[in-house]
PDB file of C-alpha atoms in Angstrom:
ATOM      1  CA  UNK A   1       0.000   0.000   0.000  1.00  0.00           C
ATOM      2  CA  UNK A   2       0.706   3.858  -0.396  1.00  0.00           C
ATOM      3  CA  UNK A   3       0.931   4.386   3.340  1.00  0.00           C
ATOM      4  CA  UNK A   4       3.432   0.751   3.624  1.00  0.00           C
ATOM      5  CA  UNK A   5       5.942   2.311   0.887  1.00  0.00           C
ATOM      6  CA  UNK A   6       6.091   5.866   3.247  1.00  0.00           C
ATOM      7  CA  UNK A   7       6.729   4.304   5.745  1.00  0.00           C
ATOM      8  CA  UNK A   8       9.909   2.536   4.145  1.00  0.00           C
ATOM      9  CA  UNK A   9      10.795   5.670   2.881  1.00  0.00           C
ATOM     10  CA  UNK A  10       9.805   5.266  -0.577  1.00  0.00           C
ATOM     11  CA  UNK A  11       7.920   8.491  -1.158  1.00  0.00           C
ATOM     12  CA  UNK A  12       8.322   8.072  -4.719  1.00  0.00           C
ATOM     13  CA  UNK A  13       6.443   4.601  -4.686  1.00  0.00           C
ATOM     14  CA  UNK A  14       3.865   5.751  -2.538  1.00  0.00           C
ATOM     15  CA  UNK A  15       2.402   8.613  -4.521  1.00  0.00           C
ATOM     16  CA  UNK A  16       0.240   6.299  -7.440  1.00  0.00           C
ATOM     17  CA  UNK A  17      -1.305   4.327  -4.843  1.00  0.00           C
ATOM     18  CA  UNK A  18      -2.459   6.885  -2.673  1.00  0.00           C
ATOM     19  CA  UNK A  19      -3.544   8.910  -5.174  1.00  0.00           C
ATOM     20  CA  UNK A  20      -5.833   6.333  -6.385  1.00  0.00           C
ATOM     21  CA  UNK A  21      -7.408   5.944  -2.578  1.00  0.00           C
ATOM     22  CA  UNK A  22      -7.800   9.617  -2.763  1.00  0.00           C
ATOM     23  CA  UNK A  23      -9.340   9.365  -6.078  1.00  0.00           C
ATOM     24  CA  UNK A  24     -11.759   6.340  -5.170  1.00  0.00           C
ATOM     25  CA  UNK A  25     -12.261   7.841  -1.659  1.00  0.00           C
ATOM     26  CA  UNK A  26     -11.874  11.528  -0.379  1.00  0.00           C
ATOM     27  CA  UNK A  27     -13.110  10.856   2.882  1.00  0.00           C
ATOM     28  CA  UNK A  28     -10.004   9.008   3.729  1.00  0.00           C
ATOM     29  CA  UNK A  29      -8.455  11.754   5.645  1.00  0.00           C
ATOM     30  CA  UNK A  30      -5.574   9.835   6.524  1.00  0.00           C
ATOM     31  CA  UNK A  31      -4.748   8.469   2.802  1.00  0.00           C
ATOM     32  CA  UNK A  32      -5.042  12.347   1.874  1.00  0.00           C
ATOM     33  CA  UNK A  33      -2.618  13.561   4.784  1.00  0.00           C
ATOM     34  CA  UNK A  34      -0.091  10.481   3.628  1.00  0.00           C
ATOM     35  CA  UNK A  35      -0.099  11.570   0.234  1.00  0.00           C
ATOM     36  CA  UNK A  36       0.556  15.175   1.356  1.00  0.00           C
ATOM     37  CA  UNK A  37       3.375  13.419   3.257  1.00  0.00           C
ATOM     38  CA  UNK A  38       4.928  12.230  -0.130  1.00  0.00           C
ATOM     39  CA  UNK A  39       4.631  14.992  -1.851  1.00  0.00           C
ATOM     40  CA  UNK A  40       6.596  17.302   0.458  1.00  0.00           C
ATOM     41  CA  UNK A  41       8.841  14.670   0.854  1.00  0.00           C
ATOM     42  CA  UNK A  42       9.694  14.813  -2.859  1.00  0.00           C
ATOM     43  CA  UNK A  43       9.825  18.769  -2.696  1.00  0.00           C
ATOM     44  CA  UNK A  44       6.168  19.104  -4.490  1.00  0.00           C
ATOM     45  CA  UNK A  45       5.239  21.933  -1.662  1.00  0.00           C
ATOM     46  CA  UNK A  46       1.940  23.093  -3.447  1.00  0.00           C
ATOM     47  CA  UNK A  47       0.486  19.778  -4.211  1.00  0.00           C
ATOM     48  CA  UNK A  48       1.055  18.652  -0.351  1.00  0.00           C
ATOM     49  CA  UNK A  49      -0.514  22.021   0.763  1.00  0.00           C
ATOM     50  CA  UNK A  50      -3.353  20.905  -1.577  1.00  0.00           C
ATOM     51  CA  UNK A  51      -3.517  17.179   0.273  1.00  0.00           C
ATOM     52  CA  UNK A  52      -3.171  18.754   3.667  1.00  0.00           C
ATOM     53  CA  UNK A  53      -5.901  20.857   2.957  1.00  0.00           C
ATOM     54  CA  UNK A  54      -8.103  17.725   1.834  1.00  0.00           C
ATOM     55  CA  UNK A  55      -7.390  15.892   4.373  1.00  0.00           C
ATOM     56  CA  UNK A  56      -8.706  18.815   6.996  1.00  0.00           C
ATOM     57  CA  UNK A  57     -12.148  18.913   4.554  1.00  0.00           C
ATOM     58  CA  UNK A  58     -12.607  15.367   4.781  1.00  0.00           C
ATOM     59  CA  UNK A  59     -11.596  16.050   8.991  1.00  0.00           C
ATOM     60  CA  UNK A  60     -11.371  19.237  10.415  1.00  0.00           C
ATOM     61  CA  UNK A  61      -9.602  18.126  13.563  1.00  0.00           C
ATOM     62  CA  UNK A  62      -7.001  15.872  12.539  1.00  0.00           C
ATOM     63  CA  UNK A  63      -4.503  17.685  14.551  1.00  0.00           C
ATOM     64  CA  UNK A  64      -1.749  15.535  12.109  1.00  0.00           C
ATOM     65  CA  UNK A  65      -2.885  17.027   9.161  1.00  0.00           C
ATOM     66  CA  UNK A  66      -2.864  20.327  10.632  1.00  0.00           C
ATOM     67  CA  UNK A  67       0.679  20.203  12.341  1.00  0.00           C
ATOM     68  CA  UNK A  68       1.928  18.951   8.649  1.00  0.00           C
ATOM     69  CA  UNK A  69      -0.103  21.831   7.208  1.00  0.00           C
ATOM     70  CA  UNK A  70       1.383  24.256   9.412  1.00  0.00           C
ATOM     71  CA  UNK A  71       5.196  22.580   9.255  1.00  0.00           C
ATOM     72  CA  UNK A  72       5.072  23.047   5.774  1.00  0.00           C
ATOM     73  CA  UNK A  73       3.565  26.686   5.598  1.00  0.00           C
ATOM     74  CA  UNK A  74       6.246  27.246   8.087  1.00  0.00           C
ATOM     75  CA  UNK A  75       8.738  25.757   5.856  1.00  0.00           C
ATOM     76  CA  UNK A  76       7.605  28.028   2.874  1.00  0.00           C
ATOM     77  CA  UNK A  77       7.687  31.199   5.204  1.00  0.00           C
ATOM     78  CA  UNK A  78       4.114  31.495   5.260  1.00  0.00           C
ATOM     79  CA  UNK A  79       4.486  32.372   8.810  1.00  0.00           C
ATOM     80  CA  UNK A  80       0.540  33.536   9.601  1.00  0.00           C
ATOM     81  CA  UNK A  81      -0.918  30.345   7.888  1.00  0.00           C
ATOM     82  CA  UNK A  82       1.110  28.532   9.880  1.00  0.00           C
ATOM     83  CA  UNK A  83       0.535  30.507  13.150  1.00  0.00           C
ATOM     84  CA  UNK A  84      -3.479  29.505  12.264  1.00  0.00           C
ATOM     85  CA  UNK A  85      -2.649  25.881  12.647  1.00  0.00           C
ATOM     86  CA  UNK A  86      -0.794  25.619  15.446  1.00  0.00           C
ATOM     87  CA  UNK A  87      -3.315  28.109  17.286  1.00  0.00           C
ATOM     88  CA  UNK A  88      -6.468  25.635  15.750  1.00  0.00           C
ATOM     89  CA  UNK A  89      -3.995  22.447  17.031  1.00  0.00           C
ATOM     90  CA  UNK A  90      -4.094  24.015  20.750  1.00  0.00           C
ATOM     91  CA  UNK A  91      -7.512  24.873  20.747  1.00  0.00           C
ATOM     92  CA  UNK A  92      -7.940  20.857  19.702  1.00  0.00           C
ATOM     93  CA  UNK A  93      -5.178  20.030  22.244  1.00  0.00           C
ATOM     94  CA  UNK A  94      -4.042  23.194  24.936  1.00  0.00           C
ATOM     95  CA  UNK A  95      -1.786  20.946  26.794  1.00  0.00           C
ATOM     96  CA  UNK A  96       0.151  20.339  23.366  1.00  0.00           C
ATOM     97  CA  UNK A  97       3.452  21.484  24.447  1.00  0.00           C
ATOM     98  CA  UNK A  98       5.438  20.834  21.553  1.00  0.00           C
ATOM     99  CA  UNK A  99       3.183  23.068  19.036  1.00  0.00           C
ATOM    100  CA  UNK A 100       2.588  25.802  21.847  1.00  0.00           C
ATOM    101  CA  UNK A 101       6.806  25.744  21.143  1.00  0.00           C
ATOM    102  CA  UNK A 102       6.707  26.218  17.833  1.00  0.00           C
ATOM    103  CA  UNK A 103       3.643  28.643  17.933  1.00  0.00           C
ATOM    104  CA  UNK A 104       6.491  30.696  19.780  1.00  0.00           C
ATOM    105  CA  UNK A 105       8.825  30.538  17.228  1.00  0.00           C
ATOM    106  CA  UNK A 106       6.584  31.785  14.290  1.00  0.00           C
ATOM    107  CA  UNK A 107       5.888  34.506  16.613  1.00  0.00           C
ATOM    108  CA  UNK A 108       9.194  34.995  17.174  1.00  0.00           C
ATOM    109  CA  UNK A 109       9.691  34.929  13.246  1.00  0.00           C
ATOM    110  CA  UNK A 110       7.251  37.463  12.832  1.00  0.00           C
ATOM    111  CA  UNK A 111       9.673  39.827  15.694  1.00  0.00           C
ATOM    112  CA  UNK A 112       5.942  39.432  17.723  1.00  0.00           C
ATOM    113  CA  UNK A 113       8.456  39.325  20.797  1.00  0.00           C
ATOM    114  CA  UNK A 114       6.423  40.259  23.447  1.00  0.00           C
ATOM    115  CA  UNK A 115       3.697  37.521  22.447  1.00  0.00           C
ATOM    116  CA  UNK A 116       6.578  35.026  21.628  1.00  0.00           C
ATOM    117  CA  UNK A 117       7.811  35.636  25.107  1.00  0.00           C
ATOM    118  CA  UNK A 118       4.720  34.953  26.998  1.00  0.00           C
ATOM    119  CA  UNK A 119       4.606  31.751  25.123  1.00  0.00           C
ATOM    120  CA  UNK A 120       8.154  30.754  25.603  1.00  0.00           C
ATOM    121  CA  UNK A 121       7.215  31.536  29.470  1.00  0.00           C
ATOM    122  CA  UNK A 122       4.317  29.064  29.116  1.00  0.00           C
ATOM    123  CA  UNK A 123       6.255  26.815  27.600  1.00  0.00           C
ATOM    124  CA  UNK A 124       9.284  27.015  30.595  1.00  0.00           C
ATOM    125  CA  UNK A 125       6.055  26.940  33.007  1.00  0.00           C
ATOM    126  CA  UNK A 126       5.466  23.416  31.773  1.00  0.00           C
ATOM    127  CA  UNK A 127       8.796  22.077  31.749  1.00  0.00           C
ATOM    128  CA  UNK A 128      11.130  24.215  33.433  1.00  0.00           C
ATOM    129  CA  UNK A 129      13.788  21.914  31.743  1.00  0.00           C
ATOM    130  CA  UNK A 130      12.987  22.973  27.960  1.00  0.00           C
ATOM    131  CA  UNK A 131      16.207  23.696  26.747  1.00  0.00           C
ATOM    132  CA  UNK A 132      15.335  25.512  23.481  1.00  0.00           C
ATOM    133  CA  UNK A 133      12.499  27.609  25.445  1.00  0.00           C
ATOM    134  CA  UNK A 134      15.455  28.808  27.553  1.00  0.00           C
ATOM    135  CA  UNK A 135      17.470  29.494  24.626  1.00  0.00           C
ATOM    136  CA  UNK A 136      15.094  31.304  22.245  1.00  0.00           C
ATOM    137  CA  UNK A 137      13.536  33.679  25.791  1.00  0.00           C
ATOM    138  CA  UNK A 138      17.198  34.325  26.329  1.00  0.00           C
ATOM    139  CA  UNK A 139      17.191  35.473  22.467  1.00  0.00           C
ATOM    140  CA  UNK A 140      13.905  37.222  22.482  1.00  0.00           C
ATOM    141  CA  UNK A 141      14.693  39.140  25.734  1.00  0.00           C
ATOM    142  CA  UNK A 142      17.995  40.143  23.893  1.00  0.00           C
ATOM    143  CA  UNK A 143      16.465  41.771  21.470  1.00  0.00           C
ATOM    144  CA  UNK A 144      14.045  43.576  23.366  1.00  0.00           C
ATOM    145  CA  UNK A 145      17.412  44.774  25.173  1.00  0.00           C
ATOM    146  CA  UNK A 146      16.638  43.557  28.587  1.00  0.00           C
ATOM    147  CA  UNK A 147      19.926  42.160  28.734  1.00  0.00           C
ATOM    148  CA  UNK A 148      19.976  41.214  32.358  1.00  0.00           C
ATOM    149  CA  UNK A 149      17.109  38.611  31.674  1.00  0.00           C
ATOM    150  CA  UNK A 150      18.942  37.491  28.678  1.00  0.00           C
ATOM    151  CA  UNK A 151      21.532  36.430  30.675  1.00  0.00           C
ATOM    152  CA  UNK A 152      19.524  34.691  33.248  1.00  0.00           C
ATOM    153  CA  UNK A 153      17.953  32.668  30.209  1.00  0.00           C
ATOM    154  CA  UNK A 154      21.328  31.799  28.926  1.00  0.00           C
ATOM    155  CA  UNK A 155      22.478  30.983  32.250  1.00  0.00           C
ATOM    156  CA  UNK A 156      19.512  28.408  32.312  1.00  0.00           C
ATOM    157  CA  UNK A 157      20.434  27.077  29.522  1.00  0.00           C
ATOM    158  CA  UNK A 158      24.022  26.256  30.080  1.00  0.00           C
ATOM    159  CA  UNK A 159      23.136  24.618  33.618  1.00  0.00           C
ATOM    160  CA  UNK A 160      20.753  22.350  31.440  1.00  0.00           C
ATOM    161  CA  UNK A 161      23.298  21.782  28.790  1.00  0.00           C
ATOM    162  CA  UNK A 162      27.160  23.298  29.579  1.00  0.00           C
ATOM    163  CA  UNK A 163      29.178  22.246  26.259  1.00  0.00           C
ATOM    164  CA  UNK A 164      26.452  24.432  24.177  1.00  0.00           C
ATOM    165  CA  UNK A 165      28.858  26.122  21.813  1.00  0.00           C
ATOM    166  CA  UNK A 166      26.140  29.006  20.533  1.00  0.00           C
ATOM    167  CA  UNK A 167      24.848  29.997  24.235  1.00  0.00           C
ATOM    168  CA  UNK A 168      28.429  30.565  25.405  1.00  0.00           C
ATOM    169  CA  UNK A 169      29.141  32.702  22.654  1.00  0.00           C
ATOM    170  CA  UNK A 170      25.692  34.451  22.690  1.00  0.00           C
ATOM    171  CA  UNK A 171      25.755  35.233  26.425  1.00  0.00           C
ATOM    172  CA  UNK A 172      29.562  36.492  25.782  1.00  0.00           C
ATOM    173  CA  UNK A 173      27.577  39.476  23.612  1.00  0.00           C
ATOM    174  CA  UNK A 174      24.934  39.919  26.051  1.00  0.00           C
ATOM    175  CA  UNK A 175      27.758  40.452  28.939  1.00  0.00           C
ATOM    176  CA  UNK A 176      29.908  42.544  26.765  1.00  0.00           C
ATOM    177  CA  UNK A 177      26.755  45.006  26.149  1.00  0.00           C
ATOM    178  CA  UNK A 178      26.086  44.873  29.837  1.00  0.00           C
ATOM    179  CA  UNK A 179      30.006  45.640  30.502  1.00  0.00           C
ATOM    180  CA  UNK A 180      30.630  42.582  32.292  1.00  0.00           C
ATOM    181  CA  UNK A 181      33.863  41.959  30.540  1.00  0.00           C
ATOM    182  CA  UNK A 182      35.458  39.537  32.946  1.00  0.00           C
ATOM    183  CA  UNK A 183      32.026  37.531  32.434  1.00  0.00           C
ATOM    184  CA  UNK A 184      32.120  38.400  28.377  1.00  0.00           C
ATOM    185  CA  UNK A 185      35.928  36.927  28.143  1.00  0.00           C
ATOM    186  CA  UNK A 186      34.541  33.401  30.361  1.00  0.00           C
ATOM    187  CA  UNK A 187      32.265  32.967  28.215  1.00  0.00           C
ATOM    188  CA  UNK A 188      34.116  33.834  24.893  1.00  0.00           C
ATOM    189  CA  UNK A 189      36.545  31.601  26.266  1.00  0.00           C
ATOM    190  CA  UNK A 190      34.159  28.542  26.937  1.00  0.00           C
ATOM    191  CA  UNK A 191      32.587  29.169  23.390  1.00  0.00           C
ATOM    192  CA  UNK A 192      35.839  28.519  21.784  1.00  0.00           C
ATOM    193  CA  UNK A 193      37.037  25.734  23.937  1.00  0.00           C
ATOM    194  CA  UNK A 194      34.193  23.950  22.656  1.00  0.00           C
TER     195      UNK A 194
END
């Protein structure tokens, strides 16, 4: 079957006989969502938008179809479509922590920092332990220069993960605009021992 050949990683393969479920059956939501699959797979972005968006007529809340939906408008820089399904995919499923993430960063994308932030917040609410929340506040807060909270995120960060290469070197900037040199040369330092 279509879905058996995706699965193997034979996107290629999979597109004839999942277009001819589609065909025979719209309704199959899932058969439209793995063709979407395959197409995107194969770099045929407007024909899997197309599937996607079949797959959410034939069922509005398949939150799979409307995280690949969003992935790919995300992919394409279609950053507000995108920003649509992951809102509609925490409406389905608020507790989604993963989306609410990446709702953050298409905020984020779209230099909505303050909204980004309260998400990333949420997010660090959740699991005080999400590295890349800590990392991307610490960047957001940068660039509303409020430096000092910057540097608490990117503290975070490093006690979660110490050999990150790109937080060292980040927090090295945000120290050398606060004028903590000393701190600024550590963490240069640490960036390029790693």
């Amino acid at each position: 079957s279509g879905t058996a050949l995706l699965q193997l990683g034979r996107a290629d393969e999979a597109i004839e006989p999942l277009q001819r479920v589609v065909a025979q059956r719209p309704d199959v939501a899932d058969a439209a969502n793995n063709l979407g699959i395959a197409c995107q797979t194969l770099g045929r972005n407007e024909e899997a938008l197309q599937h996607f968006e079949a797959a959410l007529s034939a069922r509005p809340e398949y939150e799979q179809a409307l995280f690949n939906l969003g992935s790919l408008h995300e992919r394409i820089g279609n950053f507000p479509q995108a920003e649509e399904c992951y809102r509609d995919i925490l409406w389905l499923n608020p507790g989604d922590l993963p989306t609410r993430f990446l709702l953050a960063n298409i905020l984020k994308s779209q230099q909505r920092l303050r909204e980004s932030e309260e998400i990333y917040r949420d997010v660090l609410l959740r699991d005080p332990r999400h590295l890349d929340a800590l990392v991307n506040l610490g960047f957001v807060l940068a660039e509303q220069n409020r430096l000092e909270e910057s540097a608490r995120s990117f503290a975070k960060a490093l006690e979660l993960r110490p050999d990150f290469h790109e937080v060292h070197a980040n927090q090295s900037h945000i120290y050398e605009r606060l004028g903590r040199i000393d701190n600024a040369i550590a963490s240069s330092q640490r960036a390029v021992e790693l």
